mmCIF file with all atom_site columns, C-alpha atoms in Angstrom:
data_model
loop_
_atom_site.group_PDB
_atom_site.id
_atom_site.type_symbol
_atom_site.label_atom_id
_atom_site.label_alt_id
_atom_site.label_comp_id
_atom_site.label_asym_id
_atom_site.label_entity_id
_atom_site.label_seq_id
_atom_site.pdbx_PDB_ins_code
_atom_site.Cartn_x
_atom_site.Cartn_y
_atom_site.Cartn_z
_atom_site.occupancy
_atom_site.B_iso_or_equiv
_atom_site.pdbx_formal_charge
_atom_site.auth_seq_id
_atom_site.auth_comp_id
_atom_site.auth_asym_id
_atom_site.auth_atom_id
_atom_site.pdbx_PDB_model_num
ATOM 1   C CA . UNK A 1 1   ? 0.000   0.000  0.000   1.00 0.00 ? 1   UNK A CA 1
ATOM 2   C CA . UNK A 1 2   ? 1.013   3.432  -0.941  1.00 0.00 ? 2   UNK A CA 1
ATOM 3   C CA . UNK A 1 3   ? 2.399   5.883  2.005   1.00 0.00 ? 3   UNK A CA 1
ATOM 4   C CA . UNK A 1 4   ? -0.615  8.354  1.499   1.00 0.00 ? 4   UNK A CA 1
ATOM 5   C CA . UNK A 1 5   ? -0.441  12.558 1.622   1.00 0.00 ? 5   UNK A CA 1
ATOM 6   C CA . UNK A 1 6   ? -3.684  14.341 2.713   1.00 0.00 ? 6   UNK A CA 1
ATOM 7   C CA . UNK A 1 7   ? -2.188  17.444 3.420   1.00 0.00 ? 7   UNK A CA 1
ATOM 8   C CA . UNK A 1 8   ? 0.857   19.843 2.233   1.00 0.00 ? 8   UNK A CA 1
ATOM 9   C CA . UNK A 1 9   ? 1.648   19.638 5.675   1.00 0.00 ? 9   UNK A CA 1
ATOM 10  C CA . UNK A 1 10  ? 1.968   15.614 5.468   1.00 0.00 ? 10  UNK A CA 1
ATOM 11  C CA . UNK A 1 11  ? 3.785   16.236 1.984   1.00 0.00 ? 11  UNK A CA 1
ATOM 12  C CA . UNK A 1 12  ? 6.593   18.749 3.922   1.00 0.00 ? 12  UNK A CA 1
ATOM 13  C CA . UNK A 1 13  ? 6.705   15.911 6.750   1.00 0.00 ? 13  UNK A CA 1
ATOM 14  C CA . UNK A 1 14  ? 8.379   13.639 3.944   1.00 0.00 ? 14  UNK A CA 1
ATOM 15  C CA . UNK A 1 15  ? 10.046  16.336 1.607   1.00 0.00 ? 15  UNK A CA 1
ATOM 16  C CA . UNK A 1 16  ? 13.387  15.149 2.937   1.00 0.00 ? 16  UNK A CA 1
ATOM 17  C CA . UNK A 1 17  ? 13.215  11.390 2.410   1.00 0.00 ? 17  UNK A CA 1
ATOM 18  C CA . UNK A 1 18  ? 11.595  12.925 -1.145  1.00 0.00 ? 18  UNK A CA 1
ATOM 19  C CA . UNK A 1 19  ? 14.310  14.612 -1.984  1.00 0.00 ? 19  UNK A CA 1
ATOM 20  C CA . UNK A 1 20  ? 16.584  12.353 -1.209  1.00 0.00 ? 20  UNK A CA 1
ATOM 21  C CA . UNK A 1 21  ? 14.657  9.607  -3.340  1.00 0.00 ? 21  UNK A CA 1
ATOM 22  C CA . UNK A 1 22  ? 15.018  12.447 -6.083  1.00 0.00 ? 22  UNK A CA 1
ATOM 23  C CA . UNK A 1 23  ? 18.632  13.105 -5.990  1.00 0.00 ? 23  UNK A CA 1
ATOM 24  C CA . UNK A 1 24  ? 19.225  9.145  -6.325  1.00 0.00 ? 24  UNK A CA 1
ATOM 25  C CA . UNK A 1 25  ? 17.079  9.217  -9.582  1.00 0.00 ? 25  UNK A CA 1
ATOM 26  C CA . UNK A 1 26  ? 18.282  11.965 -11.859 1.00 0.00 ? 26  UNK A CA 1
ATOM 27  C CA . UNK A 1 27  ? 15.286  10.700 -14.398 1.00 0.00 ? 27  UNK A CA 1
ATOM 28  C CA . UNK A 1 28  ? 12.848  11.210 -12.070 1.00 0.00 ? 28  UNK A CA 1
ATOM 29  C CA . UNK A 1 29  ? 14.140  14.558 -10.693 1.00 0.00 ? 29  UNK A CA 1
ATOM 30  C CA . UNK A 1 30  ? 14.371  16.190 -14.294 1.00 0.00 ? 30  UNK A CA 1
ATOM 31  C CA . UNK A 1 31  ? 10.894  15.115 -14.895 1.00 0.00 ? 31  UNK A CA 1
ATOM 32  C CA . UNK A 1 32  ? 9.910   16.286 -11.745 1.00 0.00 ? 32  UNK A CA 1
ATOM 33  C CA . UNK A 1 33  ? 10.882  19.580 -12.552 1.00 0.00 ? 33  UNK A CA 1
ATOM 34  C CA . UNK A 1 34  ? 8.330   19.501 -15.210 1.00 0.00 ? 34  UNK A CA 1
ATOM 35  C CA . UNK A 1 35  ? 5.232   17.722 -12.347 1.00 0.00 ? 35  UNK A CA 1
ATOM 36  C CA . UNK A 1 36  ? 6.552   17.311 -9.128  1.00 0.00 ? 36  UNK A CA 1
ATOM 37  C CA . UNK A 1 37  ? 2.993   15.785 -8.074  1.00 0.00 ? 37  UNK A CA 1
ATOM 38  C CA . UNK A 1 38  ? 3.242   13.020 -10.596 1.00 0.00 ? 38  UNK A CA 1
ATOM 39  C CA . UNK A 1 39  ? 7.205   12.751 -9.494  1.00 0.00 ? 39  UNK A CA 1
ATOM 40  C CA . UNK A 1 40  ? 6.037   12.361 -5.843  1.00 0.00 ? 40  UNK A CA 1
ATOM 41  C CA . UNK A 1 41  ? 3.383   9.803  -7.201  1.00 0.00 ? 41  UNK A CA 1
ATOM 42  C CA . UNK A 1 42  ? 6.130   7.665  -9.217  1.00 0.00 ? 42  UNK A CA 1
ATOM 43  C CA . UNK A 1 43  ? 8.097   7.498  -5.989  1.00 0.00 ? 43  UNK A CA 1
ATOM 44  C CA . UNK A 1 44  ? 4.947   5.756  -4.666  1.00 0.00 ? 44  UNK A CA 1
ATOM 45  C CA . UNK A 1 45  ? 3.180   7.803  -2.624  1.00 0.00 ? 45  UNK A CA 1
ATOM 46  C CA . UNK A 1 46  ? -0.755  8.638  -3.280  1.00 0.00 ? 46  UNK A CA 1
ATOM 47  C CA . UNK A 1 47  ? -2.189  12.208 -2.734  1.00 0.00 ? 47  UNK A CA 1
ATOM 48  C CA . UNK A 1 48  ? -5.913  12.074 -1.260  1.00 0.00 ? 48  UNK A CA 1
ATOM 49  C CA . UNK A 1 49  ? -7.755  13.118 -4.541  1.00 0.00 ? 49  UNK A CA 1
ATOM 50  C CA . UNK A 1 50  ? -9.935  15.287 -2.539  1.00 0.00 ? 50  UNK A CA 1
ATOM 51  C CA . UNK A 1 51  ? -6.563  17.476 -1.716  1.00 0.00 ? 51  UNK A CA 1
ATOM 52  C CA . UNK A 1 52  ? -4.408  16.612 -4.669  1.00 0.00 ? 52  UNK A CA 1
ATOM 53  C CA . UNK A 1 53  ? -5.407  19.608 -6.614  1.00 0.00 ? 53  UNK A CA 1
ATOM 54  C CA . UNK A 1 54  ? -5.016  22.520 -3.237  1.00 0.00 ? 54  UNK A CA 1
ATOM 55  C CA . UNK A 1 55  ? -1.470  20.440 -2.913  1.00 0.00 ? 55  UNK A CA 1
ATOM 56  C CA . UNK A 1 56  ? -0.484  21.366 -6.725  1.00 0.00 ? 56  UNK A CA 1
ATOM 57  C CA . UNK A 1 57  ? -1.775  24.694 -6.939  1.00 0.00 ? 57  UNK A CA 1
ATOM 58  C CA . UNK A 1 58  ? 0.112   25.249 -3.465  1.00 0.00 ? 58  UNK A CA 1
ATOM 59  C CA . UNK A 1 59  ? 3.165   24.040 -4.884  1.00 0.00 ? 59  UNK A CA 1
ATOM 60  C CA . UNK A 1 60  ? 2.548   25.880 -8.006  1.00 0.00 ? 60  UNK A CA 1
ATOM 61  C CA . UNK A 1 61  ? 1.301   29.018 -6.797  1.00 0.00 ? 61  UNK A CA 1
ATOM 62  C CA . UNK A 1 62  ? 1.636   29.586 -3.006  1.00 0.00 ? 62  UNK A CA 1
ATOM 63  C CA . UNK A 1 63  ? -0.316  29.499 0.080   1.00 0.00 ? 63  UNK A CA 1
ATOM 64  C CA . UNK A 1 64  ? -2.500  32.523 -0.748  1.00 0.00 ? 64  UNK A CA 1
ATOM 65  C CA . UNK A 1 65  ? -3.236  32.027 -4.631  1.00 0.00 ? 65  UNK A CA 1
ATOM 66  C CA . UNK A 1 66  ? -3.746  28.094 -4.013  1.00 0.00 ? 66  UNK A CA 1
ATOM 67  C CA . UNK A 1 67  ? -6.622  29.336 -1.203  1.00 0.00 ? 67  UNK A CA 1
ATOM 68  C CA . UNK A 1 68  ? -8.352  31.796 -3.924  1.00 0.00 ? 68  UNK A CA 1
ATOM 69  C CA . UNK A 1 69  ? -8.247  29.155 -5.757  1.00 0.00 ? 69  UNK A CA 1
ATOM 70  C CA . UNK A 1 70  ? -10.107 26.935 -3.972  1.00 0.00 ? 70  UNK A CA 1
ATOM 71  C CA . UNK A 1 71  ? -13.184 29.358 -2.934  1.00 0.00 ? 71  UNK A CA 1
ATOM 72  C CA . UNK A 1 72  ? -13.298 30.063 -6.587  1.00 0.00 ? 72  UNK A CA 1
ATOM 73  C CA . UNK A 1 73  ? -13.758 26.520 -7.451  1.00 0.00 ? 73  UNK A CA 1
ATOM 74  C CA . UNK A 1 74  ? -16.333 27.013 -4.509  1.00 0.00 ? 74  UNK A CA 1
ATOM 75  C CA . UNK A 1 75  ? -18.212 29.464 -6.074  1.00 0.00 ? 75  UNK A CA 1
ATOM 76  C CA . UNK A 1 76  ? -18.026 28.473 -9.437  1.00 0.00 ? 76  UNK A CA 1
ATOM 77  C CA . UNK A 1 77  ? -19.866 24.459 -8.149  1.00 0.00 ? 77  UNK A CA 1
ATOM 78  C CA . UNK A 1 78  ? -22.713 26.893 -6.029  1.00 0.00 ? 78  UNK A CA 1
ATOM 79  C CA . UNK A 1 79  ? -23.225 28.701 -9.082  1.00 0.00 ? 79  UNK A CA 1
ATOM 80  C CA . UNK A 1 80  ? -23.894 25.306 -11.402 1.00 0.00 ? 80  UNK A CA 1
ATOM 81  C CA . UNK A 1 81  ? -24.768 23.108 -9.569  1.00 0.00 ? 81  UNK A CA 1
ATOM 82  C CA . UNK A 1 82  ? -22.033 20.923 -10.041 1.00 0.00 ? 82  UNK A CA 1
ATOM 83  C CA . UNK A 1 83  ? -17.918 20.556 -10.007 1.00 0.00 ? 83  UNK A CA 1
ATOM 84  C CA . UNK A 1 84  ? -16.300 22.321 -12.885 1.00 0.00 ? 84  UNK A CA 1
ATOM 85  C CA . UNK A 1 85  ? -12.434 21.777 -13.203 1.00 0.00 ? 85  UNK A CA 1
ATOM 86  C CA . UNK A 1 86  ? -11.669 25.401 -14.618 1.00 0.00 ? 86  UNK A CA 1
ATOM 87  C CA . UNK A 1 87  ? -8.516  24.220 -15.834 1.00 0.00 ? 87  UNK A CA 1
ATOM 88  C CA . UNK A 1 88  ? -10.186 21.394 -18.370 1.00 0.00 ? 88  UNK A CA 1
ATOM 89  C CA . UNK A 1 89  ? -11.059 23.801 -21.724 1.00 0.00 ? 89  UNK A CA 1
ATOM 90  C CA . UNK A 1 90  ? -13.493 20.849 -22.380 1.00 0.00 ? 90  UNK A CA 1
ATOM 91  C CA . UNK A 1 91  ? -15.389 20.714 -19.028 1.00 0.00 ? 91  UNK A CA 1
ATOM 92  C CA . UNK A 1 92  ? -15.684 24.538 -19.249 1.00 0.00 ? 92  UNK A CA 1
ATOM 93  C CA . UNK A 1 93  ? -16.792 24.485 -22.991 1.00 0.00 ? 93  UNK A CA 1
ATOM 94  C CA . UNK A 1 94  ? -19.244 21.702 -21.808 1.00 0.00 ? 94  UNK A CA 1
ATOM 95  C CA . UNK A 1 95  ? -20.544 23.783 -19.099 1.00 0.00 ? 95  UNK A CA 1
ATOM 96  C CA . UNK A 1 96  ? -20.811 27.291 -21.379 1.00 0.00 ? 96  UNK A CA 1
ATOM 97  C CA . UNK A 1 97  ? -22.857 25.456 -24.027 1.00 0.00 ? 97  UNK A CA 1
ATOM 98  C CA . UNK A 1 98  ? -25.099 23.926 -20.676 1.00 0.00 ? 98  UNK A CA 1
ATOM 99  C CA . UNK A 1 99  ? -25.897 27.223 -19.812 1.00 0.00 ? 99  UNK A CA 1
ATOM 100 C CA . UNK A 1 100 ? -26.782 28.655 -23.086 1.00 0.00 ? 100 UNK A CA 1
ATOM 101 C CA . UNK A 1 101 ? -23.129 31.208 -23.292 1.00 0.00 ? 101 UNK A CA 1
ATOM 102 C CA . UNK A 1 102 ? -21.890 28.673 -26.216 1.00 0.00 ? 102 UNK A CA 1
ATOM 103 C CA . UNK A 1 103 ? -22.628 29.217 -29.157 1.00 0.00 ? 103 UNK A CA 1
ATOM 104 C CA . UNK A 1 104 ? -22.210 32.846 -29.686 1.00 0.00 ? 104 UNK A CA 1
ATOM 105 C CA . UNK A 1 105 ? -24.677 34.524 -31.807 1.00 0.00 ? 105 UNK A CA 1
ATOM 106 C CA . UNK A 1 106 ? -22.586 35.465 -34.087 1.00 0.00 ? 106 UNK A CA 1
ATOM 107 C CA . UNK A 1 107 ? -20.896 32.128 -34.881 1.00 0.00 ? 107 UNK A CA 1
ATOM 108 C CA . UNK A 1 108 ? -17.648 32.947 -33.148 1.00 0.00 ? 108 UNK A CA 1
ATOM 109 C CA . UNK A 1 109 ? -16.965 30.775 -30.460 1.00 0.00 ? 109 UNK A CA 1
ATOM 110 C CA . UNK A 1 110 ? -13.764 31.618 -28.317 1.00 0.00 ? 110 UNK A CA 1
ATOM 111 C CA . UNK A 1 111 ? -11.230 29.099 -27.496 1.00 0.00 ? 111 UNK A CA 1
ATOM 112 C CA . UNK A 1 112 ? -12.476 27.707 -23.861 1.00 0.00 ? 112 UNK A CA 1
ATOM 113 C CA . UNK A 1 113 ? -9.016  26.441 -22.623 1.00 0.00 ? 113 UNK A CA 1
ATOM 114 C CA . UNK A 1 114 ? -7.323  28.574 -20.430 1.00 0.00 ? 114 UNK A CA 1
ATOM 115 C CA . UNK A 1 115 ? -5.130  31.011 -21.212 1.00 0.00 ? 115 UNK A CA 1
ATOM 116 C CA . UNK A 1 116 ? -1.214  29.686 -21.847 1.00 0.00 ? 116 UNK A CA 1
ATOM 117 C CA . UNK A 1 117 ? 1.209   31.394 -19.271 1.00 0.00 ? 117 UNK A CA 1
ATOM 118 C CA . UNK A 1 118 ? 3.819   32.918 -21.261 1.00 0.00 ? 118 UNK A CA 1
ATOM 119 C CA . UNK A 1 119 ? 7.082   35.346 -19.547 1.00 0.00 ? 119 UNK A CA 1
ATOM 120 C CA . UNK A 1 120 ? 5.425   38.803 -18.664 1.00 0.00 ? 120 UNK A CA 1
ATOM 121 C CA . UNK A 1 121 ? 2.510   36.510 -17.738 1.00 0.00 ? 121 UNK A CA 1
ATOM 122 C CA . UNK A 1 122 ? -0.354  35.553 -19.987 1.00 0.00 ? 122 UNK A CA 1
ATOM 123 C CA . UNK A 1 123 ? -2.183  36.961 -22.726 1.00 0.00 ? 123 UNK A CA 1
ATOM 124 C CA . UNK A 1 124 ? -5.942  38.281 -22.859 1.00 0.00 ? 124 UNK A CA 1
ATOM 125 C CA . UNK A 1 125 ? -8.772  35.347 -21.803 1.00 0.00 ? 125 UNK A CA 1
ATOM 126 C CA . UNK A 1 126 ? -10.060 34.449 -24.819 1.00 0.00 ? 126 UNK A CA 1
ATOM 127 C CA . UNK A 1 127 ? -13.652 34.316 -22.280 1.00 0.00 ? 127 UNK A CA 1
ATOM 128 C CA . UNK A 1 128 ? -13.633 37.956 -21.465 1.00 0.00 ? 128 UNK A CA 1
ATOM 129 C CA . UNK A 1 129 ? -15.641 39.071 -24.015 1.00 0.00 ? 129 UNK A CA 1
ATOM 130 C CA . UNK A 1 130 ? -18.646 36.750 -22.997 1.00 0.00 ? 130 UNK A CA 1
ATOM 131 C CA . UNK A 1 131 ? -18.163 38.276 -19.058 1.00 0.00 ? 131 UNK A CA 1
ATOM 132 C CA . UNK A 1 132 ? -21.204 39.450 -18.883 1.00 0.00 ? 132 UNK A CA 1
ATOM 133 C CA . UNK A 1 133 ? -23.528 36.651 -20.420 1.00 0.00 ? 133 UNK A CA 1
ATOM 134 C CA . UNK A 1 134 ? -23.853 34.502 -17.105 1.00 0.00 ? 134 UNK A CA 1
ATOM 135 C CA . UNK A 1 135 ? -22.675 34.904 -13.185 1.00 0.00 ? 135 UNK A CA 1
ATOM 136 C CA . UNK A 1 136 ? -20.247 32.218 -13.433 1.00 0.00 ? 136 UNK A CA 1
ATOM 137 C CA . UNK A 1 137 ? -17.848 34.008 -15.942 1.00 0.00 ? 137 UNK A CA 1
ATOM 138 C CA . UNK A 1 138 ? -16.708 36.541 -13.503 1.00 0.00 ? 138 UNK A CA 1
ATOM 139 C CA . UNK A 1 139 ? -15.250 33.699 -10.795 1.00 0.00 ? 139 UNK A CA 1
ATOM 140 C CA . UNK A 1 140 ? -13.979 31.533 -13.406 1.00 0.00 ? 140 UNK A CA 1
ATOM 141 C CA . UNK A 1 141 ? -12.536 34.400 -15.248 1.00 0.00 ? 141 UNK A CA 1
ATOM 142 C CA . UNK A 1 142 ? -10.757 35.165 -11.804 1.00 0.00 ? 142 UNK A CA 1
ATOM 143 C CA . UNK A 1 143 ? -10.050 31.731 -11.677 1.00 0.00 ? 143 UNK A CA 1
ATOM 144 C CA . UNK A 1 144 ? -8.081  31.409 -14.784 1.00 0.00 ? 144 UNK A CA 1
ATOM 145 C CA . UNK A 1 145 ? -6.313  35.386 -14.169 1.00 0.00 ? 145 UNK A CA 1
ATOM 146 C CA . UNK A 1 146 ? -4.517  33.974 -11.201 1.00 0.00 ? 146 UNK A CA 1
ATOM 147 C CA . UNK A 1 147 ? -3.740  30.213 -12.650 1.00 0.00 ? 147 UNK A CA 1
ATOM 148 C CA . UNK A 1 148 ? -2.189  31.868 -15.492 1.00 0.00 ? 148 UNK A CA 1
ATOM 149 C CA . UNK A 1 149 ? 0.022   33.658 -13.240 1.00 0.00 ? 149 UNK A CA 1
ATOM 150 C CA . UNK A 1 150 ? 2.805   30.280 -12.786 1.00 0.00 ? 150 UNK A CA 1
ATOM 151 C CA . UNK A 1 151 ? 3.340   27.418 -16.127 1.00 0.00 ? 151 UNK A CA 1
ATOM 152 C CA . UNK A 1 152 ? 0.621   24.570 -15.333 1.00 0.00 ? 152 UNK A CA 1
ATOM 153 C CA . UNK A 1 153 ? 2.176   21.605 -14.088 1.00 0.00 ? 153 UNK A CA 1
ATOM 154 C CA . UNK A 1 154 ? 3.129   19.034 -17.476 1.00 0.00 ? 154 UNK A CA 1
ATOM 155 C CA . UNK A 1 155 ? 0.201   16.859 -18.159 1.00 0.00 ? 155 UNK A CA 1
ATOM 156 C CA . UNK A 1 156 ? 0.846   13.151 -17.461 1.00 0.00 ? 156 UNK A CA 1
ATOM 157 C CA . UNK A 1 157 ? 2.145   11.993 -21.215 1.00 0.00 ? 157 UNK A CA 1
ATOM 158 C CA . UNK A 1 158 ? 4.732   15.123 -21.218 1.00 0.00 ? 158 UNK A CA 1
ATOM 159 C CA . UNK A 1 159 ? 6.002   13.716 -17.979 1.00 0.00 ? 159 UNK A CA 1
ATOM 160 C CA . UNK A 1 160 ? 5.869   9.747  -18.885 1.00 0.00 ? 160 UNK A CA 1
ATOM 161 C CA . UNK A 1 161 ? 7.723   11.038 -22.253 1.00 0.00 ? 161 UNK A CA 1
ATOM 162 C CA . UNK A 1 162 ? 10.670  12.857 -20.201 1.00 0.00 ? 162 UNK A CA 1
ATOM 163 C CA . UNK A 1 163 ? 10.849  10.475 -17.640 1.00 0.00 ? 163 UNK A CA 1
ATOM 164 C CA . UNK A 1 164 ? 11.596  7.765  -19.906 1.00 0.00 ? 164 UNK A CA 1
ATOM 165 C CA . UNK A 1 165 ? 13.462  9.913  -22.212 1.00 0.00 ? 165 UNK A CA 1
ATOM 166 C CA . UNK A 1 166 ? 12.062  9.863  -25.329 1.00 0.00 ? 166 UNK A CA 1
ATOM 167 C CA . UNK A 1 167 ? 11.866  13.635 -25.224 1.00 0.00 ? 167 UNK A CA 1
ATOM 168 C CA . UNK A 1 168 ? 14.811  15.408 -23.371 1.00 0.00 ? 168 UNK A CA 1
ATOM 169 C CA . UNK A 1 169 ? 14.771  18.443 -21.794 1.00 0.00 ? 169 UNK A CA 1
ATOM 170 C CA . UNK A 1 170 ? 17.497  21.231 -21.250 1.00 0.00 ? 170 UNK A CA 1
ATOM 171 C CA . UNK A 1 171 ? 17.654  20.282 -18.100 1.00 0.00 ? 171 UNK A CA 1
ATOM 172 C CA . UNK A 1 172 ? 20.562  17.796 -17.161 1.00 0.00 ? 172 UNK A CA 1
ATOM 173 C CA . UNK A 1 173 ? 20.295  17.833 -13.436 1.00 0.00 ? 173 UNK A CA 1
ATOM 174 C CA . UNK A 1 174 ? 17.837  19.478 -10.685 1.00 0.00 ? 174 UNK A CA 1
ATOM 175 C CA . UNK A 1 175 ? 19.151  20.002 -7.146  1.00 0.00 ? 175 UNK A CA 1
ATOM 176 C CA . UNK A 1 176 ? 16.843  20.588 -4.410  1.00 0.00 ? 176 UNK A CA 1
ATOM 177 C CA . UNK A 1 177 ? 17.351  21.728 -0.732  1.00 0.00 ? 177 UNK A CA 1
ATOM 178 C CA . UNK A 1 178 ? 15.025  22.245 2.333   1.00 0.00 ? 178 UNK A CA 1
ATOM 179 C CA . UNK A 1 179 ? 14.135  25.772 4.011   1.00 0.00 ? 179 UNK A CA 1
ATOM 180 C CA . UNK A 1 180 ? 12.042  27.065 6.666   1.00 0.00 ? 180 UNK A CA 1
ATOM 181 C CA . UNK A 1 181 ? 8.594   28.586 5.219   1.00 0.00 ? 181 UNK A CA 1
ATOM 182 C CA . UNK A 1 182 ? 8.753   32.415 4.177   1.00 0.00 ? 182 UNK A CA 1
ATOM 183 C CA . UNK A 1 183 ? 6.062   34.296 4.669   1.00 0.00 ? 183 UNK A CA 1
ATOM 184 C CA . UNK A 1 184 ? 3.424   34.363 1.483   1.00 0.00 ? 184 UNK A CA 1
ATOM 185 C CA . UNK A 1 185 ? 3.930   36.852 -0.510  1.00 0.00 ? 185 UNK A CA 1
ATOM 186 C CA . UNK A 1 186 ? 1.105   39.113 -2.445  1.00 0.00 ? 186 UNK A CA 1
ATOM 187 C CA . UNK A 1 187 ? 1.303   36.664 -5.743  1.00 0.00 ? 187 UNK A CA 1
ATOM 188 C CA . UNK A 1 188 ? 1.010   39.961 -7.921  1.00 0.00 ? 188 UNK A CA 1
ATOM 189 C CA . UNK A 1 189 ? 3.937   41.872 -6.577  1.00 0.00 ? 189 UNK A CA 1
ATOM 190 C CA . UNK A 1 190 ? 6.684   38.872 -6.311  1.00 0.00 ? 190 UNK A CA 1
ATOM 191 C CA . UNK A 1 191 ? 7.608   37.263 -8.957  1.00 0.00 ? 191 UNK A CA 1
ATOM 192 C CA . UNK A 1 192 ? 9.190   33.917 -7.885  1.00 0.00 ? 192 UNK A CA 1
#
């Protein structure tokens, strides 16, 4: 049986013996720099799906962003009646054609996946335009500002594909080292 993480708390507990695990298998540590969830998974632990996704966006995004994060999710759910991964341009293009925002009167439907982050951070939403055409655009907008703000995490072929090296990377070795917390800070105004 797996060694199980419910918590980022219970994934700092074992970031040492996770590191070390890392640093004995340069494979896995490169692709890790591309998913360190599904890295942390190889190694053969198992996140509690009900906390896997507040884990990533914490490692991804911080304390404070991961939290918005989650209400938004929140809100978005109260506001249909059902889960909506924000992140899945599918799910959300299923969801704007459920609720009659899809397909545009004019014949111009936007892209519905979310916006690419890119250095300088990311472009317009291509689902601004339809803002005001149902309540749930304006958290999932919100939603997708702040996701944008850090890459997404590789999906799980990207990571299968560098890990077993049939697509390298520039990357020829990661390092990584342990540190006491520092405090949050405002995920607009600090760049990490």
């Amino acid at each position: 049986m797996a060694d199980q993480i419910n918590t980022f708390a219970d994934l700092q507990a074992r970031a040492g013996v996770i590191l070390a695990r890392l640093s004995a298998a340069p494979a896995v540590a490169i692709a890790a720099a591309t998913n360190p969830l599904l890295a942390v998974e190889h190694l053969g632990y198992e996140f509690n799906p009900d906390t896997r996704t507040g884990i990533g966006d914490r490692i991804r995004l911080g304390p404070s962003a991961a939290e918005k994060l989650a209400e938004l999710r929140t809100a978005i759910a109260r506001l249909v009646d059902r889960q909506v991964d924000p992140d899945d341009g599918r799910a959300v293009r299923r969801l704007l054609t459920d609720l009659g925002v899809l397909p545009c009167p004019d014949g111009t439907d936007p892209d519905t996946d979310p916006p690419r982050w890119q250095p300088g951070g990311a472009g317009p939403d291509p689902l601004e335009p339809l803002r005001d055409r149902h309540p749930v655009l304006e958290p999932l907008l919100e939603y997708r500002r702040i996701s944008a703000r850090r890459p997404r995490f590789a999906p799980p072929h990207a990571f299968a594909a560098i890990l077993s090296g049939a697509v390298t990377t520039p990357l020829t070795a990661v390092r990584g080292r342990l540190q006491s917390p520092a405090p949050d800070p405002e995920p607009d105004t600090h760049p990490r």
